[in-house]
């Protein structure tokens, strides 16, 4: 069976554990720093312009959004992190929500979006730790903004900083670079 990523459906948003989906289908948890392009990567993945909201006001999205992928599992859009202007109360709420979500045992695998241009931030390293017990796909987005000569060293830097066993997946939500490879890797995680 192959998964048709365009067959995607919004299910619901959760703001606390009572709202988490617990129906046994696999869950792919998407995480990334605010503005890294997580919404754009999700929209590219499912071939929609505006499924996940691009440019949603950073830090104002402390909710977990569930989308069903072709009946095979869930794409779980976790709230972005690392936005400097967020209040301490908001940050604490984010931390509690993440603790609850990861403690729930509902995560099948992670998809972490990082910026291909930069060394991962301390927040990215912390996020990577949340996924330490799970299969993880790291997507290096905004590849189109790199010079050709920068690609290999930047991917190596991301791999080293996040302590990954393989380089991250080079990707451009804007151009569609890496789309087939991302779909292939995610389908493999969803298929029994
Ligand atoms: P989010 O906050 O992580 O959901 O990020 P968004 O998807 O809202 O994207 C943040 C900004 O980065 C927007 O202006 C996007 O158009 C831009 N962006 C996202 N992905 C890419 C990419 O692959 N290349 C380029 N050049 N810009 C991108």
XYZ file of C-alpha atoms and ligand atoms in Angstrom:
220
model
C 0.000 0.000 0.000
C 1.332 3.441 -0.784
C 0.185 6.532 1.016
C -1.388 9.339 -0.986
C -0.250 12.397 0.951
C -2.752 14.640 -0.819
C -5.515 12.683 0.892
C -5.199 14.690 4.053
C -7.854 15.863 6.447
C -7.756 18.201 9.437
C -9.072 16.355 12.491
C -8.728 18.680 15.466
C -6.572 20.863 17.684
C -5.619 19.914 21.226
C -4.572 22.394 23.918
C -4.276 19.808 26.705
C -3.870 16.031 27.084
C -7.633 15.470 27.115
C -7.612 16.503 23.464
C -4.833 14.145 22.333
C -5.895 11.503 19.814
C -5.485 7.988 21.182
C -6.929 5.692 18.541
C -3.794 3.626 17.980
C -2.936 4.966 14.514
C 0.725 5.999 14.125
C 1.579 9.643 14.813
C 4.301 11.620 13.053
C 5.140 14.620 15.210
C 6.362 17.697 13.292
C 8.466 20.145 15.274
C 10.496 23.229 14.449
C 11.526 26.671 15.516
C 9.014 29.435 14.715
C 9.541 30.729 11.176
C 11.725 27.793 10.084
C 9.078 26.925 7.493
C 7.289 24.068 9.258
C 3.892 25.109 7.873
C 5.401 25.464 4.399
C 7.008 21.998 4.609
C 3.690 20.471 5.708
C 1.796 22.223 2.920
C 4.362 21.048 0.361
C 4.213 17.499 1.729
C 0.450 17.276 1.274
C 0.277 19.397 -1.883
C -1.895 22.118 -0.351
C -1.380 25.848 -0.305
C -2.777 26.531 3.110
C -3.443 23.448 5.167
C -1.029 24.482 7.898
C -1.083 28.245 8.287
C 2.010 29.908 6.876
C 3.094 32.954 8.815
C 0.708 32.233 11.687
C 1.603 34.722 14.401
C 4.678 33.199 16.020
C 4.246 31.880 19.525
C 0.486 32.298 19.463
C -0.109 28.737 18.437
C 0.210 26.722 21.623
C -1.786 23.834 20.272
C -1.236 20.438 18.762
C -2.949 20.100 15.379
C -3.902 16.695 14.012
C -4.227 15.841 10.331
C -5.071 12.369 9.081
C -2.875 11.135 6.211
C -4.787 8.854 3.854
C -6.282 6.967 6.800
C -2.811 5.556 7.559
C -1.754 7.756 10.453
C -1.588 11.288 11.765
C 0.560 14.231 10.950
C 0.814 15.994 14.294
C 1.768 19.656 13.962
C 3.422 20.633 17.248
C 3.591 24.307 18.243
C 6.719 26.138 17.085
C 9.382 27.086 19.609
C 12.212 29.542 20.096
C 10.357 32.740 19.324
C 12.112 35.406 21.380
C 9.088 37.611 22.056
C 7.009 34.908 23.714
C 6.208 35.486 27.406
C 7.557 33.176 30.093
C 3.993 32.005 30.794
C 3.559 31.016 27.136
C 6.915 29.229 27.117
C 6.016 27.326 30.284
C 2.718 26.324 28.750
C 4.574 25.087 25.645
C 6.918 23.039 27.861
C 4.041 21.440 29.762
C 2.206 20.614 26.547
C 5.351 18.946 25.127
C 5.959 17.032 28.352
C 2.383 15.784 28.298
C 2.494 14.870 24.625
C 5.800 12.976 24.822
C 4.849 11.319 28.121
C 1.623 10.080 26.539
C 3.539 7.475 24.535
C 1.617 8.500 21.416
C 4.621 9.522 19.299
C 5.557 7.039 16.580
C 8.298 9.112 14.968
C 9.475 12.696 14.760
C 10.009 15.070 11.881
C 12.165 17.983 12.915
C 12.494 20.958 10.606
C 15.694 23.005 10.864
C 17.105 25.853 8.785
C 19.653 24.605 6.224
C 21.498 27.928 6.490
C 22.313 27.841 10.180
C 23.847 25.764 12.913
C 20.922 24.358 14.938
C 20.050 26.516 17.941
C 20.117 25.428 21.590
C 16.334 25.081 21.322
C 16.761 22.746 18.340
C 19.177 20.615 20.366
C 16.636 20.458 23.204
C 13.900 19.464 20.770
C 16.124 16.748 19.360
C 16.412 15.400 22.909
C 12.635 15.078 23.122
C 12.835 12.691 20.169
C 15.789 10.678 21.476
C 13.749 7.490 21.931
C 12.005 7.727 18.554
C 12.906 7.400 14.890
C 13.590 10.927 13.679
C 13.692 12.521 10.230
C 15.493 15.856 10.250
C 14.579 18.142 7.355
C 17.027 20.924 6.432
C 14.622 23.457 4.922
C 15.296 26.622 2.874
C 17.951 24.827 0.820
C 17.215 27.257 -2.023
C 18.879 29.974 0.038
C 22.242 28.190 0.055
C 25.074 28.428 -2.443
C 26.006 25.063 -3.872
C 29.327 25.087 -2.040
C 27.562 25.638 1.304
C 25.268 22.622 1.113
C 27.609 19.833 2.176
C 29.325 21.638 5.067
C 25.997 22.930 6.382
C 24.412 19.479 6.332
C 27.487 18.089 8.116
C 27.255 20.827 10.757
C 23.574 20.040 11.386
C 24.306 16.330 11.599
C 27.073 16.899 14.124
C 25.249 19.473 16.250
C 22.134 17.315 16.530
C 24.154 14.100 16.910
C 22.390 12.352 14.009
C 23.444 9.018 12.536
C 22.952 10.375 8.982
C 22.934 13.839 7.398
C 19.601 15.699 7.424
C 17.354 15.631 4.377
C 18.033 18.634 2.136
C 14.705 20.306 1.408
C 13.100 23.410 -0.003
C 9.430 23.952 0.730
C 9.587 26.819 -1.728
C 10.998 24.830 -4.671
C 9.835 21.327 -3.776
C 13.374 19.948 -3.491
C 13.480 16.745 -1.444
C 9.723 16.155 -1.561
C 9.809 12.623 -2.952
C 12.504 11.548 -0.499
C 10.568 12.987 2.449
C 7.385 11.228 1.338
C 9.318 7.974 0.920
C 10.803 8.181 4.417
C 7.496 9.107 6.047
C 5.589 6.367 4.209
C 8.153 3.861 5.496
C 7.505 5.065 9.060
C 3.738 4.779 8.657
C 3.542 1.439 6.932
C 3.407 -1.577 9.194
P 6.645 28.267 10.447
O 6.521 29.400 11.429
O 7.766 27.344 10.821
O 5.364 27.524 10.199
O 7.134 28.907 9.066
P 6.310 29.329 7.758
O 5.948 28.126 6.953
O 5.221 30.273 8.164
O 7.460 30.071 6.932
C 8.158 31.180 7.464
C 8.706 32.011 6.297
O 9.724 31.275 5.610
C 7.642 32.347 5.238
O 7.901 33.648 4.782
C 7.893 31.320 4.144
O 7.498 31.774 2.880
C 9.413 31.149 4.222
N 9.862 29.813 3.762
C 9.407 28.609 4.190
N 10.062 27.600 3.558
C 10.925 28.175 2.687
C 11.894 27.657 1.745
O 12.087 26.446 1.556
N 12.638 28.578 1.063
C 12.473 29.918 1.240
N 13.245 30.731 0.518
N 11.585 30.441 2.111
C 10.816 29.583 2.826
